[in-house]
Amino acid sequence: MEYLAVLWQYKLICDCIAEVYLKRNNNSDQLSTFSEIRPFIAFCLKLTPATSQQLQGLYYLLDCYKVSADEISLLWSELAVAAFQAFWSSTVTTSPERWLSWQPFSMEEKMVSSSFMNSSIQGVGILNRAVFSKCLSEILTSSNKWSQWDTTGLPILSASRVTLGECLEKAEQLQEISKVLWTNAAFSSVAEFRHTDSRFQYVMLHKQLLALQNLIPVEMQEEYLRNCNKVFSKDLVALQYICKVLRDVGAQEMMPEQILCLWLTCVQQFCGQDIGLHNLPETVQRGSLWVNLGLLQIYLWLPQTMFDPAVKRKYKLKYAVEELHHLECERKTHRLSTQLHTGKDLEDEPINSHDHPHIRLLHQRIQKLKDQIARLDQKQAFRPQTPLFESLYQEVHQYVGSIAQVSKVQDLLTRLLKLLRADKSQAVQNVLNEEAAWQQSHHQFRRHLAESYAAFPDVVVPLQAAILQMQHGLRLVASEVHKATFDSFVSPAKLGSLVASLLSFPSIGSTFPTYLSHADTLCSVSSLEVLHGLKRLSLKYIAEESEKAQKMCLTQEQLLVNALLYLQCHALSKAGVDHKSLLLFRHLFQVIINEWDEQERQAQEEEEQKNSLYRYKTKSHGSGLSEEEEEEREFRRKFPLHEKDFEDITAQETLEGEMETEVVLEEAGPPEKTLLSHHSMKTVMRVHQQLCLSFAQTLWYQQNIPPNQSKLQLSLFLSCYQTGASLIAHFYPLIGSEINDNLHGSQL
């Protein structure tokens, strides 16, 4: 639910800000997104652990029936902070295992996370991965508890995360989750993260470009605004015009050179004209643009003087009120004097036409002062008695001169981009660790600003929004670098195709038009490459936990048996075995037979080695031991731990006895793992019998074709779901988020 809430909030805030700056012609019109705010707040309060701070800006919009553009412009930074902050505070994006644990938050409890889920994809980076499918596939069962894969689906039922005592409560929660998923099945496509993120970038860039309007001559402003609106379509003519205007403004020294360069970089990157980002993933290009947008906004909102602007506005308001009072007193005096001498008011037409020019200007000045006071009154901000603005100014400038310095941030970004083009090496992890430390430093600085300078929201909140944009972009780039480190092991596209072939339900669709297409995918060369790649990947990153690595690995047994079950469903649905199905049928059983023969050959060689005369010379001519010694040796062979368990009451062993026990233990080691387990072999024999006996037809042999029963499809689904859910659970950081929409049916 938190996943849907994060996407919904991001889209809703993007729509609100976009409507103000892009679509709204009349400030008195009601926001069209107003109707979406109330359902979103109700959804968050009912189904997510949303905080009041996260919903504060939307509550304000909800209370105001009509919100002017000026009010939204003052509120945009708070809305943006809430949207970006949700990526770093949601449990789903920071710790999926915590969300899956069904437990309340506890600092003492340590959650076991995937070895591939490191800090480089936490936060916004995880939204480009299949975390939604991971959470749904493991919401009831845990793949870490599965003992062994089985076609019956019993491992799923025996690996529940829910204890017996809380089953009723959790069953109600599961029903609620199911209802919400049915209702919002298509929402993740409507609020797709990549599309919303790209649109939000344009909104923020357009807002920054509008800020330049007052620096441009009046006769050029209309054309400038028209070209700003064309930037979203990436019109190169509009891009050239805006760049020319920016350079003209820079030539007049109206802004620092550094800010001008950032502005030009942002416009060029959005329009795809930055040569340094060509041939890089779209996520990386968006991340780079977010970094530069954040830097630009930091320098635009940076306090310029140690004197508080709010205090300056306060004094302006005070002087304006005093001047207004003085002028109104003077005007009142003139009015009383006129009434005393003429018996008429100053506003009367005969008197007004003969007034002194000073009296007429007095009236105009009073009107201007009233308008100025109204504007200044809206811009007043509460300030504490203790003067803290000077220390805020110093800390922000120290921050800009250290970890937020343009050269340092762009240097880190450049090194991350180089890793996407260069060969992968140990330097990758070093740079990713540096990026994680950089993110942590910015988190701490933002928290410090929020805690120490809460009385300066007009200064702090826009800076927080800018910092979050910069963090947002750099984490997007780092997450792509992290994913690229695994490309040498397994292709994300091939892994995603394999998972989709296992978990697509209903099985027949546009991607897989027949059951045979599923079987072909499972038996393809790409699936075997994924199989070998995941084995190498698991052994490398979980070498110290061989048992866990073995559980995480995809096995050839699962591919073969699931492909055979798909082939069975295809034959039953078509009421026959066509030529392609027959070829695949022969291929599958040939692989099984070849592997079986290989295992038999290895077993025979091992048996011959055991019976070798040279290795067991003494055994072939008798052991040479007495009857009591033979019984003692047999007893130790059957109970090898007897001496250890009863060490306090037994005599000490001799050196020969200890060595003999070790030999026996070594010989009693676990047998080699076979290709097919006993249960899988029974499944293979059953499918072989059904296909051969049911569909074989000759002049003398006719058999009734068995019905296509739904229980076969469901048993196939359970068998494939175990394999697919395990892949999603352990390797979701390697799978793109586009697979989420393909797996809704199987999750439900």
PDB file of C-alpha atoms in Angstrom, residues 500-717:
ATOM      1  CA  ALA A 500       7.488 -13.389 -16.816  1.00  0.00           C
ATOM      2  CA  SER A 501       7.263 -16.842 -18.409  1.00  0.00           C
ATOM      3  CA  LEU A 502       6.994 -18.378 -14.941  1.00  0.00           C
ATOM      4  CA  LEU A 503       4.619 -15.918 -13.274  1.00  0.00           C
ATOM      5  CA  SER A 504       2.321 -14.680 -16.034  1.00  0.00           C
ATOM      6  CA  PHE A 505      -1.232 -15.585 -15.061  1.00  0.00           C
ATOM      7  CA  PRO A 506      -3.493 -16.154 -16.872  1.00  0.00           C
ATOM      8  CA  SER A 507      -0.764 -17.841 -18.861  1.00  0.00           C
ATOM      9  CA  ILE A 508      -2.143 -16.997 -22.298  1.00  0.00           C
ATOM     10  CA  GLY A 509      -1.592 -13.395 -23.340  1.00  0.00           C
ATOM     11  CA  SER A 510       0.082 -11.138 -25.862  1.00  0.00           C
ATOM     12  CA  THR A 511       3.595 -11.936 -24.651  1.00  0.00           C
ATOM     13  CA  PHE A 512       3.025 -15.689 -24.465  1.00  0.00           C
ATOM     14  CA  PRO A 513       0.204 -16.630 -26.857  1.00  0.00           C
ATOM     15  CA  THR A 514       0.344 -20.373 -26.035  1.00  0.00           C
ATOM     16  CA  TYR A 515       1.535 -22.676 -23.294  1.00  0.00           C
ATOM     17  CA  LEU A 516       4.127 -23.911 -25.768  1.00  0.00           C
ATOM     18  CA  SER A 517       5.715 -20.453 -25.877  1.00  0.00           C
ATOM     19  CA  HIS A 518       6.208 -20.665 -22.102  1.00  0.00           C
ATOM     20  CA  ALA A 519       7.894 -24.041 -22.461  1.00  0.00           C
ATOM     21  CA  ASP A 520      10.090 -22.754 -25.293  1.00  0.00           C
ATOM     22  CA  THR A 521      11.254 -19.858 -23.133  1.00  0.00           C
ATOM     23  CA  LEU A 522      12.118 -22.135 -20.215  1.00  0.00           C
ATOM     24  CA  CYS A 523      14.117 -24.442 -22.517  1.00  0.00           C
ATOM     25  CA  SER A 524      15.811 -21.677 -24.484  1.00  0.00           C
ATOM     26  CA  VAL A 525      19.513 -20.915 -24.483  1.00  0.00           C
ATOM     27  CA  SER A 526      18.873 -17.576 -22.766  1.00  0.00           C
ATOM     28  CA  SER A 527      17.250 -19.352 -19.803  1.00  0.00           C
ATOM     29  CA  LEU A 528      20.273 -21.624 -19.482  1.00  0.00           C
ATOM     30  CA  GLU A 529      22.514 -18.555 -19.566  1.00  0.00           C
ATOM     31  CA  VAL A 530      20.425 -17.037 -16.780  1.00  0.00           C
ATOM     32  CA  LEU A 531      20.716 -20.302 -14.841  1.00  0.00           C
ATOM     33  CA  HIS A 532      24.512 -20.367 -15.044  1.00  0.00           C
ATOM     34  CA  GLY A 533      24.800 -16.620 -14.452  1.00  0.00           C
ATOM     35  CA  LEU A 534      22.717 -16.721 -11.277  1.00  0.00           C
ATOM     36  CA  LYS A 535      24.790 -19.606  -9.953  1.00  0.00           C
ATOM     37  CA  ARG A 536      28.020 -17.697 -10.466  1.00  0.00           C
ATOM     38  CA  LEU A 537      26.468 -14.566  -8.996  1.00  0.00           C
ATOM     39  CA  SER A 538      25.185 -16.360  -5.895  1.00  0.00           C
ATOM     40  CA  LEU A 539      28.460 -18.142  -5.250  1.00  0.00           C
ATOM     41  CA  LYS A 540      30.416 -14.910  -5.571  1.00  0.00           C
ATOM     42  CA  TYR A 541      28.298 -12.724  -3.300  1.00  0.00           C
ATOM     43  CA  ILE A 542      27.170 -15.367  -0.801  1.00  0.00           C
ATOM     44  CA  ALA A 543      30.236 -17.575  -0.737  1.00  0.00           C
ATOM     45  CA  GLU A 544      30.246 -17.701   3.040  1.00  0.00           C
ATOM     46  CA  GLU A 545      26.672 -19.024   3.117  1.00  0.00           C
ATOM     47  CA  SER A 546      26.751 -21.957   0.732  1.00  0.00           C
ATOM     48  CA  GLU A 547      23.408 -23.314   1.927  1.00  0.00           C
ATOM     49  CA  LYS A 548      21.665 -19.987   1.347  1.00  0.00           C
ATOM     50  CA  ALA A 549      23.352 -19.611  -2.022  1.00  0.00           C
ATOM     51  CA  GLN A 550      22.113 -23.047  -3.010  1.00  0.00           C
ATOM     52  CA  LYS A 551      18.541 -22.089  -2.075  1.00  0.00           C
ATOM     53  CA  MET A 552      18.751 -18.889  -4.064  1.00  0.00           C
ATOM     54  CA  CYS A 553      20.002 -20.598  -7.190  1.00  0.00           C
ATOM     55  CA  LEU A 554      17.700 -21.565  -9.993  1.00  0.00           C
ATOM     56  CA  THR A 555      18.082 -25.259 -10.873  1.00  0.00           C
ATOM     57  CA  GLN A 556      17.839 -27.099 -14.142  1.00  0.00           C
ATOM     58  CA  GLU A 557      15.313 -29.413 -12.512  1.00  0.00           C
ATOM     59  CA  GLN A 558      12.869 -26.529 -12.067  1.00  0.00           C
ATOM     60  CA  LEU A 559      13.241 -25.406 -15.675  1.00  0.00           C
ATOM     61  CA  LEU A 560      12.775 -28.895 -17.099  1.00  0.00           C
ATOM     62  CA  VAL A 561       9.814 -29.929 -14.959  1.00  0.00           C
ATOM     63  CA  ASN A 562       7.984 -26.615 -15.372  1.00  0.00           C
ATOM     64  CA  ALA A 563       8.552 -26.730 -19.131  1.00  0.00           C
ATOM     65  CA  LEU A 564       7.180 -30.269 -19.175  1.00  0.00           C
ATOM     66  CA  LEU A 565       4.078 -29.176 -17.251  1.00  0.00           C
ATOM     67  CA  TYR A 566       3.539 -26.307 -19.700  1.00  0.00           C
ATOM     68  CA  LEU A 567       3.879 -28.784 -22.544  1.00  0.00           C
ATOM     69  CA  GLN A 568       1.261 -31.005 -20.924  1.00  0.00           C
ATOM     70  CA  CYS A 569      -1.197 -28.105 -20.622  1.00  0.00           C
ATOM     71  CA  HIS A 570      -0.533 -27.157 -24.238  1.00  0.00           C
ATOM     72  CA  ALA A 571      -1.318 -30.680 -25.443  1.00  0.00           C
ATOM     73  CA  LEU A 572      -4.506 -30.828 -23.373  1.00  0.00           C
ATOM     74  CA  SER A 573      -5.684 -27.397 -24.517  1.00  0.00           C
ATOM     75  CA  LYS A 574      -5.042 -28.268 -28.178  1.00  0.00           C
ATOM     76  CA  ALA A 575      -6.364 -31.835 -27.766  1.00  0.00           C
ATOM     77  CA  GLY A 576      -3.299 -33.158 -29.517  1.00  0.00           C
ATOM     78  CA  VAL A 577       0.469 -33.069 -29.878  1.00  0.00           C
ATOM     79  CA  ASP A 578       1.636 -31.099 -32.901  1.00  0.00           C
ATOM     80  CA  HIS A 579       5.059 -31.313 -34.519  1.00  0.00           C
ATOM     81  CA  LYS A 580       6.639 -28.494 -32.485  1.00  0.00           C
ATOM     82  CA  SER A 581       5.329 -29.950 -29.252  1.00  0.00           C
ATOM     83  CA  LEU A 582       6.668 -33.372 -30.186  1.00  0.00           C
ATOM     84  CA  LEU A 583      10.126 -31.973 -30.907  1.00  0.00           C
ATOM     85  CA  LEU A 584      10.195 -30.164 -27.573  1.00  0.00           C
ATOM     86  CA  PHE A 585       8.870 -33.282 -25.847  1.00  0.00           C
ATOM     87  CA  ARG A 586      11.739 -35.346 -27.282  1.00  0.00           C
ATOM     88  CA  HIS A 587      14.261 -32.660 -26.380  1.00  0.00           C
ATOM     89  CA  LEU A 588      13.152 -32.504 -22.747  1.00  0.00           C
ATOM     90  CA  PHE A 589      13.270 -36.232 -22.220  1.00  0.00           C
ATOM     91  CA  GLN A 590      16.563 -36.543 -24.062  1.00  0.00           C
ATOM     92  CA  VAL A 591      18.093 -34.039 -21.632  1.00  0.00           C
ATOM     93  CA  ILE A 592      16.670 -35.972 -18.684  1.00  0.00           C
ATOM     94  CA  ILE A 593      17.903 -39.315 -20.060  1.00  0.00           C
ATOM     95  CA  ASN A 594      21.372 -37.970 -20.811  1.00  0.00           C
ATOM     96  CA  GLU A 595      21.672 -36.537 -17.323  1.00  0.00           C
ATOM     97  CA  TRP A 596      20.348 -39.767 -15.840  1.00  0.00           C
ATOM     98  CA  ASP A 597      22.909 -41.806 -17.790  1.00  0.00           C
ATOM     99  CA  GLU A 598      25.659 -39.489 -16.625  1.00  0.00           C
ATOM    100  CA  GLN A 599      24.616 -39.944 -13.011  1.00  0.00           C
ATOM    101  CA  GLU A 600      24.493 -43.717 -13.440  1.00  0.00           C
ATOM    102  CA  ARG A 601      27.960 -43.683 -14.959  1.00  0.00           C
ATOM    103  CA  GLN A 602      29.337 -41.636 -12.073  1.00  0.00           C
ATOM    104  CA  ALA A 603      27.661 -43.933  -9.555  1.00  0.00           C
ATOM    105  CA  GLN A 604      29.136 -46.995 -11.258  1.00  0.00           C
ATOM    106  CA  GLU A 605      32.619 -45.494 -11.261  1.00  0.00           C
ATOM    107  CA  GLU A 606      32.278 -44.672  -7.585  1.00  0.00           C
ATOM    108  CA  GLU A 607      31.173 -48.217  -6.803  1.00  0.00           C
ATOM    109  CA  GLU A 608      34.073 -49.659  -8.744  1.00  0.00           C
ATOM    110  CA  GLN A 609      36.443 -47.417  -6.868  1.00  0.00           C
ATOM    111  CA  LYS A 610      35.041 -48.599  -3.542  1.00  0.00           C
ATOM    112  CA  ASN A 611      35.458 -52.237  -4.535  1.00  0.00           C
ATOM    113  CA  SER A 612      38.993 -51.686  -5.725  1.00  0.00           C
ATOM    114  CA  LEU A 613      41.390 -54.353  -4.483  1.00  0.00           C
ATOM    115  CA  TYR A 614      44.222 -51.898  -3.918  1.00  0.00           C
ATOM    116  CA  ARG A 615      42.177 -49.505  -1.791  1.00  0.00           C
ATOM    117  CA  TYR A 616      40.521 -52.140   0.375  1.00  0.00           C
ATOM    118  CA  LYS A 617      43.221 -54.816   0.436  1.00  0.00           C
ATOM    119  CA  THR A 618      42.731 -55.678   4.129  1.00  0.00           C
ATOM    120  CA  LYS A 619      38.968 -55.914   3.783  1.00  0.00           C
ATOM    121  CA  SER A 620      39.150 -58.365   0.903  1.00  0.00           C
ATOM    122  CA  HIS A 621      41.259 -60.778   3.000  1.00  0.00           C
ATOM    123  CA  GLY A 622      39.438 -60.212   6.265  1.00  0.00           C
ATOM    124  CA  SER A 623      39.873 -57.510   8.840  1.00  0.00           C
ATOM    125  CA  GLY A 624      42.052 -59.564  11.153  1.00  0.00           C
ATOM    126  CA  LEU A 625      40.023 -58.405  14.175  1.00  0.00           C
ATOM    127  CA  SER A 626      38.485 -60.527  16.884  1.00  0.00           C
ATOM    128  CA  GLU A 627      34.726 -60.884  17.305  1.00  0.00           C
ATOM    129  CA  GLU A 628      34.603 -58.338  20.152  1.00  0.00           C
ATOM    130  CA  GLU A 629      36.650 -55.851  18.146  1.00  0.00           C
ATOM    131  CA  GLU A 630      34.336 -56.348  15.170  1.00  0.00           C
ATOM    132  CA  GLU A 631      31.310 -55.626  17.384  1.00  0.00           C
ATOM    133  CA  GLU A 632      33.015 -52.562  18.823  1.00  0.00           C
ATOM    134  CA  ARG A 633      33.810 -51.275  15.357  1.00  0.00           C
ATOM    135  CA  GLU A 634      30.254 -51.916  14.141  1.00  0.00           C
ATOM    136  CA  PHE A 635      28.859 -50.112  17.185  1.00  0.00           C
ATOM    137  CA  ARG A 636      31.053 -47.079  16.524  1.00  0.00           C
ATOM    138  CA  ARG A 637      30.025 -47.047  12.886  1.00  0.00           C
ATOM    139  CA  LYS A 638      26.345 -46.983  13.803  1.00  0.00           C
ATOM    140  CA  PHE A 639      26.768 -44.478  16.648  1.00  0.00           C
ATOM    141  CA  PRO A 640      29.704 -42.244  15.696  1.00  0.00           C
ATOM    142  CA  LEU A 641      28.841 -39.568  18.269  1.00  0.00           C
ATOM    143  CA  HIS A 642      28.538 -41.971  21.187  1.00  0.00           C
ATOM    144  CA  GLU A 643      31.980 -41.155  22.583  1.00  0.00           C
ATOM    145  CA  LYS A 644      31.308 -37.427  22.413  1.00  0.00           C
ATOM    146  CA  ASP A 645      27.864 -37.652  23.988  1.00  0.00           C
ATOM    147  CA  PHE A 646      29.040 -39.875  26.859  1.00  0.00           C
ATOM    148  CA  GLU A 647      32.538 -38.528  27.178  1.00  0.00           C
ATOM    149  CA  ASP A 648      32.291 -38.139  30.940  1.00  0.00           C
ATOM    150  CA  ILE A 649      31.538 -41.841  31.585  1.00  0.00           C
ATOM    151  CA  THR A 650      33.553 -43.575  28.879  1.00  0.00           C
ATOM    152  CA  ALA A 651      37.224 -44.312  28.668  1.00  0.00           C
ATOM    153  CA  GLN A 652      39.525 -42.251  26.512  1.00  0.00           C
ATOM    154  CA  GLU A 653      39.813 -43.327  22.927  1.00  0.00           C
ATOM    155  CA  THR A 654      43.045 -44.554  21.428  1.00  0.00           C
ATOM    156  CA  LEU A 655      44.655 -42.792  18.527  1.00  0.00           C
ATOM    157  CA  GLU A 656      43.647 -45.588  16.157  1.00  0.00           C
ATOM    158  CA  GLY A 657      40.032 -45.431  17.300  1.00  0.00           C
ATOM    159  CA  GLU A 658      39.770 -41.719  16.665  1.00  0.00           C
ATOM    160  CA  MET A 659      41.222 -42.064  13.208  1.00  0.00           C
ATOM    161  CA  GLU A 660      38.881 -44.921  12.424  1.00  0.00           C
ATOM    162  CA  THR A 661      35.870 -42.886  13.542  1.00  0.00           C
ATOM    163  CA  GLU A 662      36.908 -40.019  11.304  1.00  0.00           C
ATOM    164  CA  VAL A 663      37.197 -42.355   8.346  1.00  0.00           C
ATOM    165  CA  VAL A 664      33.745 -43.744   8.977  1.00  0.00           C
ATOM    166  CA  LEU A 665      32.275 -40.245   9.252  1.00  0.00           C
ATOM    167  CA  GLU A 666      33.965 -39.226   6.065  1.00  0.00           C
ATOM    168  CA  GLU A 667      32.624 -42.242   4.235  1.00  0.00           C
ATOM    169  CA  ALA A 668      29.124 -41.526   5.534  1.00  0.00           C
ATOM    170  CA  GLY A 669      29.012 -38.095   3.886  1.00  0.00           C
ATOM    171  CA  PRO A 670      25.986 -36.832   1.948  1.00  0.00           C
ATOM    172  CA  PRO A 671      25.427 -38.308  -1.501  1.00  0.00           C
ATOM    173  CA  GLU A 672      25.732 -36.315  -4.677  1.00  0.00           C
ATOM    174  CA  LYS A 673      22.643 -34.285  -5.580  1.00  0.00           C
ATOM    175  CA  THR A 674      20.713 -35.750  -8.491  1.00  0.00           C
ATOM    176  CA  LEU A 675      19.207 -33.816 -11.366  1.00  0.00           C
ATOM    177  CA  LEU A 676      15.619 -34.771 -10.497  1.00  0.00           C
ATOM    178  CA  SER A 677      14.274 -35.397  -7.040  1.00  0.00           C
ATOM    179  CA  HIS A 678      12.091 -38.407  -6.337  1.00  0.00           C
ATOM    180  CA  HIS A 679       8.888 -36.376  -6.503  1.00  0.00           C
ATOM    181  CA  SER A 680       9.953 -34.617  -9.706  1.00  0.00           C
ATOM    182  CA  MET A 681      10.740 -37.965 -11.286  1.00  0.00           C
ATOM    183  CA  LYS A 682       7.242 -39.183 -10.446  1.00  0.00           C
ATOM    184  CA  THR A 683       5.852 -36.041 -12.103  1.00  0.00           C
ATOM    185  CA  VAL A 684       7.947 -36.671 -15.217  1.00  0.00           C
ATOM    186  CA  MET A 685       6.759 -40.274 -15.420  1.00  0.00           C
ATOM    187  CA  ARG A 686       3.134 -39.233 -14.973  1.00  0.00           C
ATOM    188  CA  VAL A 687       3.333 -36.597 -17.723  1.00  0.00           C
ATOM    189  CA  HIS A 688       5.151 -39.010 -20.027  1.00  0.00           C
ATOM    190  CA  GLN A 689       2.533 -41.672 -19.460  1.00  0.00           C
ATOM    191  CA  GLN A 690      -0.372 -39.316 -20.054  1.00  0.00           C
ATOM    192  CA  LEU A 691       1.039 -37.786 -23.235  1.00  0.00           C
ATOM    193  CA  CYS A 692       2.145 -41.088 -24.731  1.00  0.00           C
ATOM    194  CA  LEU A 693      -0.938 -43.118 -23.868  1.00  0.00           C
ATOM    195  CA  SER A 694      -3.590 -40.449 -24.353  1.00  0.00           C
ATOM    196  CA  PHE A 695      -2.498 -38.958 -27.664  1.00  0.00           C
ATOM    197  CA  ALA A 696      -0.967 -41.969 -29.412  1.00  0.00           C
ATOM    198  CA  GLN A 697      -3.346 -43.216 -32.120  1.00  0.00           C
ATOM    199  CA  THR A 698      -3.011 -46.084 -34.584  1.00  0.00           C
ATOM    200  CA  LEU A 699      -5.386 -48.322 -36.490  1.00  0.00           C
ATOM    201  CA  TRP A 700      -5.510 -50.751 -33.610  1.00  0.00           C
ATOM    202  CA  TYR A 701      -5.099 -48.299 -30.686  1.00  0.00           C
ATOM    203  CA  GLN A 702      -7.564 -45.513 -29.950  1.00  0.00           C
ATOM    204  CA  GLN A 703      -7.729 -43.693 -26.624  1.00  0.00           C
ATOM    205  CA  ASN A 704     -10.143 -41.066 -25.380  1.00  0.00           C
ATOM    206  CA  ILE A 705      -8.464 -37.682 -25.098  1.00  0.00           C
ATOM    207  CA  PRO A 706      -8.457 -36.560 -21.444  1.00  0.00           C
ATOM    208  CA  PRO A 707     -10.377 -33.378 -20.591  1.00  0.00           C
ATOM    209  CA  ASN A 708      -8.567 -30.086 -20.099  1.00  0.00           C
ATOM    210  CA  GLN A 709      -9.090 -29.687 -16.365  1.00  0.00           C
ATOM    211  CA  SER A 710      -8.490 -26.416 -14.540  1.00  0.00           C
ATOM    212  CA  LYS A 711      -6.716 -28.190 -11.691  1.00  0.00           C
ATOM    213  CA  LEU A 712      -3.840 -28.960 -14.062  1.00  0.00           C
ATOM    214  CA  GLN A 713      -3.405 -25.264 -14.809  1.00  0.00           C
ATOM    215  CA  LEU A 714      -3.511 -24.456 -11.098  1.00  0.00           C
ATOM    216  CA  SER A 715      -0.965 -27.151 -10.243  1.00  0.00           C
ATOM    217  CA  LEU A 716       1.221 -25.790 -13.042  1.00  0.00           C
ATOM    218  CA  PHE A 717       0.813 -22.304 -11.600  1.00  0.00           C
TER     219      PHE A 717
END
